Amino acid sequence: MSKEIYEIERKFLVKEIPNNLQQYKCYKIKQGYISTNPTIRLRQRDDEYILTVKSSGIMKKLEYELPITEEQFNNLWEKVEGNTIEKNRYLIPLKDNLVAELDIYGADLSNFANVEVEFNSTKDAILFTPPDWFGQEGTLILKRKNRFWKRGFVNCWNFMPILIWTLIRKFLWLCLKNMRQ
């Protein structure tokens, strides 16, 4: 049975990879995209196989995940467009019961790393203060999404949206702070 959820997340580059990664849960992930519009992703996470469909959106999007068999995965894999992605995902606990999903890539993106955090609400996402080991935020930069990395856009950074996002976040934080008073 498929599971429909709203995914609310923020993405960041990694300034410094935490020490002792071996102490955290780690998944080996292989993924590819059948389509990027709409986003249709195939993912193998250890011995699990998942077909995912995502709506468009920046920080919040509708996501359907459907568990599939290895045979279904292998048959659908032939439909994958472009490069595939291989990465190790480490689940690192943060304060407030949040989890940092640290991805360290292999193959063509060797040694590239990013981290994302999923939230229960947009408000929680806006108010989140990243730990020091997080780097530049990339939530609003379309070219940092995996579906574009697989096409080779990983080095095409445009940092203006980061400045805009920072200003919007500060403004929303001030609005929420004033609402509490």
PDB file of C-alpha atoms in Angstrom:
ATOM      1  CA  MET A   1       0.000   0.000   0.000  1.00  0.00           C
ATOM      2  CA  SER A   2       1.291   3.462  -0.862  1.00  0.00           C
ATOM      3  CA  LYS A   3       1.867   6.057   1.790  1.00  0.00           C
ATOM      4  CA  GLU A   4       1.006   9.729   1.109  1.00  0.00           C
ATOM      5  CA  ILE A   5       2.733  12.319   3.231  1.00  0.00           C
ATOM      6  CA  TYR A   6       3.804  15.905   3.002  1.00  0.00           C
ATOM      7  CA  GLU A   7       7.550  16.164   3.027  1.00  0.00           C
ATOM      8  CA  ILE A   8       8.738  19.375   4.659  1.00  0.00           C
ATOM      9  CA  GLU A   9      12.515  19.651   4.517  1.00  0.00           C
ATOM     10  CA  ARG A  10      15.484  21.968   4.348  1.00  0.00           C
ATOM     11  CA  LYS A  11      18.762  21.101   2.608  1.00  0.00           C
ATOM     12  CA  PHE A  12      22.287  22.275   3.331  1.00  0.00           C
ATOM     13  CA  LEU A  13      25.819  21.762   2.145  1.00  0.00           C
ATOM     14  CA  VAL A  14      28.174  20.324   4.761  1.00  0.00           C
ATOM     15  CA  LYS A  15      30.846  22.528   6.286  1.00  0.00           C
ATOM     16  CA  GLU A  16      32.408  19.727   8.332  1.00  0.00           C
ATOM     17  CA  ILE A  17      31.525  16.035   8.450  1.00  0.00           C
ATOM     18  CA  PRO A  18      30.907  14.957  12.056  1.00  0.00           C
ATOM     19  CA  ASN A  19      33.425  12.643  13.737  1.00  0.00           C
ATOM     20  CA  ASN A  20      32.649   8.987  14.459  1.00  0.00           C
ATOM     21  CA  LEU A  21      30.117   8.440  11.667  1.00  0.00           C
ATOM     22  CA  GLN A  22      30.233   4.715  12.403  1.00  0.00           C
ATOM     23  CA  GLN A  23      28.166   5.307  15.550  1.00  0.00           C
ATOM     24  CA  TYR A  24      25.136   6.377  13.475  1.00  0.00           C
ATOM     25  CA  LYS A  25      22.668   4.303  11.483  1.00  0.00           C
ATOM     26  CA  CYS A  26      23.747   4.195   7.833  1.00  0.00           C
ATOM     27  CA  TYR A  27      21.888   3.140   4.687  1.00  0.00           C
ATOM     28  CA  LYS A  28      23.484   2.389   1.332  1.00  0.00           C
ATOM     29  CA  ILE A  29      21.310   4.037  -1.295  1.00  0.00           C
ATOM     30  CA  LYS A  30      21.169   3.666  -5.052  1.00  0.00           C
ATOM     31  CA  GLN A  31      18.662   5.833  -6.870  1.00  0.00           C
ATOM     32  CA  GLY A  32      17.661   7.076 -10.273  1.00  0.00           C
ATOM     33  CA  TYR A  33      14.874   9.067 -11.859  1.00  0.00           C
ATOM     34  CA  ILE A  34      12.360   7.796 -14.381  1.00  0.00           C
ATOM     35  CA  SER A  35      11.032  11.338 -14.767  1.00  0.00           C
ATOM     36  CA  THR A  36      11.900  14.751 -13.374  1.00  0.00           C
ATOM     37  CA  ASN A  37       8.580  16.399 -14.250  1.00  0.00           C
ATOM     38  CA  PRO A  38       6.783  14.993 -12.366  1.00  0.00           C
ATOM     39  CA  THR A  39       9.482  13.582 -10.101  1.00  0.00           C
ATOM     40  CA  ILE A  40       9.371   9.784 -10.231  1.00  0.00           C
ATOM     41  CA  ARG A  41      12.263   8.211  -8.333  1.00  0.00           C
ATOM     42  CA  LEU A  42      13.432   4.635  -7.911  1.00  0.00           C
ATOM     43  CA  ARG A  43      15.444   3.923  -4.787  1.00  0.00           C
ATOM     44  CA  GLN A  44      17.155   0.913  -3.300  1.00  0.00           C
ATOM     45  CA  ARG A  45      17.892   1.455   0.404  1.00  0.00           C
ATOM     46  CA  ASP A  46      19.844  -1.570   1.610  1.00  0.00           C
ATOM     47  CA  ASP A  47      17.359  -4.410   0.905  1.00  0.00           C
ATOM     48  CA  GLU A  48      14.299  -2.174   0.462  1.00  0.00           C
ATOM     49  CA  TYR A  49      12.984  -1.043  -2.922  1.00  0.00           C
ATOM     50  CA  ILE A  50      10.831   2.077  -3.197  1.00  0.00           C
ATOM     51  CA  LEU A  51       9.055   3.910  -6.011  1.00  0.00           C
ATOM     52  CA  THR A  52       8.441   7.562  -5.079  1.00  0.00           C
ATOM     53  CA  VAL A  53       6.357  10.234  -6.784  1.00  0.00           C
ATOM     54  CA  LYS A  54       6.740  13.843  -5.600  1.00  0.00           C
ATOM     55  CA  SER A  55       4.758  16.957  -6.367  1.00  0.00           C
ATOM     56  CA  SER A  56       6.516  20.177  -7.239  1.00  0.00           C
ATOM     57  CA  GLY A  57       7.478  22.493  -4.415  1.00  0.00           C
ATOM     58  CA  ILE A  58      10.453  23.995  -2.648  1.00  0.00           C
ATOM     59  CA  MET A  59      10.302  23.248   1.070  1.00  0.00           C
ATOM     60  CA  LYS A  60       6.950  21.405   1.210  1.00  0.00           C
ATOM     61  CA  LYS A  61       5.737  18.830  -1.287  1.00  0.00           C
ATOM     62  CA  LEU A  62       3.361  15.922  -1.467  1.00  0.00           C
ATOM     63  CA  GLU A  63       5.174  12.599  -1.585  1.00  0.00           C
ATOM     64  CA  TYR A  64       3.861   9.102  -2.352  1.00  0.00           C
ATOM     65  CA  GLU A  65       6.106   6.151  -1.489  1.00  0.00           C
ATOM     66  CA  LEU A  66       5.276   2.698  -2.754  1.00  0.00           C
ATOM     67  CA  PRO A  67       7.287  -0.334  -1.620  1.00  0.00           C
ATOM     68  CA  ILE A  68       8.109  -2.557  -4.601  1.00  0.00           C
ATOM     69  CA  THR A  69       9.841  -5.895  -5.080  1.00  0.00           C
ATOM     70  CA  GLU A  70      13.428  -6.334  -6.228  1.00  0.00           C
ATOM     71  CA  GLU A  71      12.115  -7.725  -9.525  1.00  0.00           C
ATOM     72  CA  GLN A  72       9.874  -4.682 -10.064  1.00  0.00           C
ATOM     73  CA  PHE A  73      12.796  -2.408  -9.177  1.00  0.00           C
ATOM     74  CA  ASN A  74      15.098  -4.120 -11.699  1.00  0.00           C
ATOM     75  CA  ASN A  75      12.469  -3.936 -14.454  1.00  0.00           C
ATOM     76  CA  LEU A  76      11.785  -0.259 -13.799  1.00  0.00           C
ATOM     77  CA  TRP A  77      15.519   0.530 -13.493  1.00  0.00           C
ATOM     78  CA  GLU A  78      15.787   0.140 -17.277  1.00  0.00           C
ATOM     79  CA  LYS A  79      13.605   3.279 -17.571  1.00  0.00           C
ATOM     80  CA  VAL A  80      15.915   5.493 -15.489  1.00  0.00           C
ATOM     81  CA  GLU A  81      16.983   8.693 -17.290  1.00  0.00           C
ATOM     82  CA  GLY A  82      20.561   9.988 -17.072  1.00  0.00           C
ATOM     83  CA  ASN A  83      23.093   9.252 -14.366  1.00  0.00           C
ATOM     84  CA  THR A  84      22.277   7.343 -11.212  1.00  0.00           C
ATOM     85  CA  ILE A  85      23.185   8.336  -7.681  1.00  0.00           C
ATOM     86  CA  GLU A  86      24.950   6.220  -5.072  1.00  0.00           C
ATOM     87  CA  LYS A  87      25.330   7.487  -1.535  1.00  0.00           C
ATOM     88  CA  ASN A  88      25.617   6.541   2.096  1.00  0.00           C
ATOM     89  CA  ARG A  89      22.969   8.161   4.285  1.00  0.00           C
ATOM     90  CA  TYR A  90      23.794   8.633   7.963  1.00  0.00           C
ATOM     91  CA  LEU A  91      20.977   9.392  10.415  1.00  0.00           C
ATOM     92  CA  ILE A  92      22.336  11.810  13.004  1.00  0.00           C
ATOM     93  CA  PRO A  93      20.127  12.844  15.929  1.00  0.00           C
ATOM     94  CA  LEU A  94      19.634  16.569  16.522  1.00  0.00           C
ATOM     95  CA  LYS A  95      17.879  18.470  19.301  1.00  0.00           C
ATOM     96  CA  ASP A  96      14.061  18.621  19.421  1.00  0.00           C
ATOM     97  CA  ASN A  97      13.806  15.011  18.152  1.00  0.00           C
ATOM     98  CA  LEU A  98      14.974  16.025  14.679  1.00  0.00           C
ATOM     99  CA  VAL A  99      17.267  13.906  12.529  1.00  0.00           C
ATOM    100  CA  ALA A 100      19.949  15.100  10.123  1.00  0.00           C
ATOM    101  CA  GLU A 101      20.156  12.899   7.040  1.00  0.00           C
ATOM    102  CA  LEU A 102      23.791  13.248   5.989  1.00  0.00           C
ATOM    103  CA  ASP A 103      24.387  12.008   2.444  1.00  0.00           C
ATOM    104  CA  ILE A 104      27.939  11.253   1.303  1.00  0.00           C
ATOM    105  CA  TYR A 105      28.007  10.497  -2.401  1.00  0.00           C
ATOM    106  CA  GLY A 106      30.022   8.021  -4.411  1.00  0.00           C
ATOM    107  CA  ALA A 107      30.609   7.402  -8.136  1.00  0.00           C
ATOM    108  CA  ASP A 108      30.514  10.619 -10.234  1.00  0.00           C
ATOM    109  CA  LEU A 109      29.778  12.792  -7.184  1.00  0.00           C
ATOM    110  CA  SER A 110      32.500  11.203  -5.079  1.00  0.00           C
ATOM    111  CA  ASN A 111      33.121  12.926  -1.746  1.00  0.00           C
ATOM    112  CA  PHE A 112      30.299  15.449  -2.250  1.00  0.00           C
ATOM    113  CA  ALA A 113      28.078  15.724   0.848  1.00  0.00           C
ATOM    114  CA  ASN A 114      24.839  17.389   1.764  1.00  0.00           C
ATOM    115  CA  VAL A 115      22.467  17.174   4.707  1.00  0.00           C
ATOM    116  CA  GLU A 116      18.714  17.543   4.982  1.00  0.00           C
ATOM    117  CA  VAL A 117      16.309  17.732   7.888  1.00  0.00           C
ATOM    118  CA  GLU A 118      12.607  16.866   7.715  1.00  0.00           C
ATOM    119  CA  PHE A 119      10.051  18.683   9.847  1.00  0.00           C
ATOM    120  CA  ASN A 120       6.490  18.186  11.084  1.00  0.00           C
ATOM    121  CA  SER A 121       5.442  21.703  10.062  1.00  0.00           C
ATOM    122  CA  THR A 122       6.533  24.601   7.907  1.00  0.00           C
ATOM    123  CA  LYS A 123       6.750  26.718  11.057  1.00  0.00           C
ATOM    124  CA  ASP A 124       9.244  24.260  12.590  1.00  0.00           C
ATOM    125  CA  ALA A 125      11.281  24.357   9.375  1.00  0.00           C
ATOM    126  CA  ILE A 126      11.395  28.150   9.358  1.00  0.00           C
ATOM    127  CA  LEU A 127      12.407  28.381  13.020  1.00  0.00           C
ATOM    128  CA  PHE A 128      15.123  25.698  12.748  1.00  0.00           C
ATOM    129  CA  THR A 129      18.654  26.821  13.520  1.00  0.00           C
ATOM    130  CA  PRO A 130      21.191  24.483  11.916  1.00  0.00           C
ATOM    131  CA  PRO A 131      24.132  23.114  13.911  1.00  0.00           C
ATOM    132  CA  ASP A 132      27.613  24.493  13.273  1.00  0.00           C
ATOM    133  CA  TRP A 133      28.666  21.562  11.065  1.00  0.00           C
ATOM    134  CA  PHE A 134      25.983  22.458   8.494  1.00  0.00           C
ATOM    135  CA  GLY A 135      27.154  24.648   5.638  1.00  0.00           C
ATOM    136  CA  GLN A 136      25.410  26.952   3.170  1.00  0.00           C
ATOM    137  CA  GLU A 137      21.664  26.384   2.825  1.00  0.00           C
ATOM    138  CA  GLY A 138      20.446  25.051  -0.498  1.00  0.00           C
ATOM    139  CA  THR A 139      16.709  24.547   0.060  1.00  0.00           C
ATOM    140  CA  LEU A 140      15.720  27.151  -2.524  1.00  0.00           C
ATOM    141  CA  ILE A 141      18.387  26.372  -5.084  1.00  0.00           C
ATOM    142  CA  LEU A 142      16.788  24.116  -7.649  1.00  0.00           C
ATOM    143  CA  LYS A 143      20.161  22.988  -8.965  1.00  0.00           C
ATOM    144  CA  ARG A 144      20.994  21.349  -5.621  1.00  0.00           C
ATOM    145  CA  LYS A 145      18.143  18.841  -5.883  1.00  0.00           C
ATOM    146  CA  ASN A 146      19.241  15.263  -6.569  1.00  0.00           C
ATOM    147  CA  ARG A 147      17.274  15.102  -9.805  1.00  0.00           C
ATOM    148  CA  PHE A 148      19.440  17.912 -11.190  1.00  0.00           C
ATOM    149  CA  TRP A 149      22.694  16.632  -9.684  1.00  0.00           C
ATOM    150  CA  LYS A 150      22.252  13.449 -11.644  1.00  0.00           C
ATOM    151  CA  ARG A 151      22.299  15.561 -14.811  1.00  0.00           C
ATOM    152  CA  GLY A 152      25.655  17.107 -13.920  1.00  0.00           C
ATOM    153  CA  PHE A 153      24.520  20.510 -12.583  1.00  0.00           C
ATOM    154  CA  VAL A 154      26.224  20.046  -9.220  1.00  0.00           C
ATOM    155  CA  ASN A 155      28.780  22.812  -9.824  1.00  0.00           C
ATOM    156  CA  CYS A 156      26.269  25.411 -11.089  1.00  0.00           C
ATOM    157  CA  TRP A 157      25.654  27.341  -7.859  1.00  0.00           C
ATOM    158  CA  ASN A 158      23.600  30.487  -7.659  1.00  0.00           C
ATOM    159  CA  PHE A 159      23.773  31.910  -4.144  1.00  0.00           C
ATOM    160  CA  MET A 160      21.313  34.821  -4.574  1.00  0.00           C
ATOM    161  CA  PRO A 161      18.346  32.623  -3.486  1.00  0.00           C
ATOM    162  CA  ILE A 162      20.203  31.893  -0.233  1.00  0.00           C
ATOM    163  CA  LEU A 163      20.308  35.586   0.604  1.00  0.00           C
ATOM    164  CA  ILE A 164      16.615  35.952  -0.231  1.00  0.00           C
ATOM    165  CA  TRP A 165      15.732  32.841   1.825  1.00  0.00           C
ATOM    166  CA  THR A 166      17.722  34.155   4.795  1.00  0.00           C
ATOM    167  CA  LEU A 167      15.862  37.474   4.680  1.00  0.00           C
ATOM    168  CA  ILE A 168      12.471  35.753   4.368  1.00  0.00           C
ATOM    169  CA  ARG A 169      13.309  33.402   7.242  1.00  0.00           C
ATOM    170  CA  LYS A 170      14.336  36.284   9.514  1.00  0.00           C
ATOM    171  CA  PHE A 171      11.168  38.194   8.618  1.00  0.00           C
ATOM    172  CA  LEU A 172       8.936  35.168   9.325  1.00  0.00           C
ATOM    173  CA  TRP A 173      10.761  34.508  12.593  1.00  0.00           C
ATOM    174  CA  LEU A 174      10.102  38.083  13.706  1.00  0.00           C
ATOM    175  CA  CYS A 175       6.425  37.755  12.718  1.00  0.00           C
ATOM    176  CA  LEU A 176       6.048  34.516  14.684  1.00  0.00           C
ATOM    177  CA  LYS A 177       7.870  36.014  17.651  1.00  0.00           C
ATOM    178  CA  ASN A 178       5.502  38.998  17.661  1.00  0.00           C
ATOM    179  CA  MET A 179       2.476  36.681  17.397  1.00  0.00           C
ATOM    180  CA  ARG A 180       3.568  34.878  20.571  1.00  0.00           C
ATOM    181  CA  GLN A 181       3.647  38.100  22.592  1.00  0.00           C
TER     182      GLN A 181
END
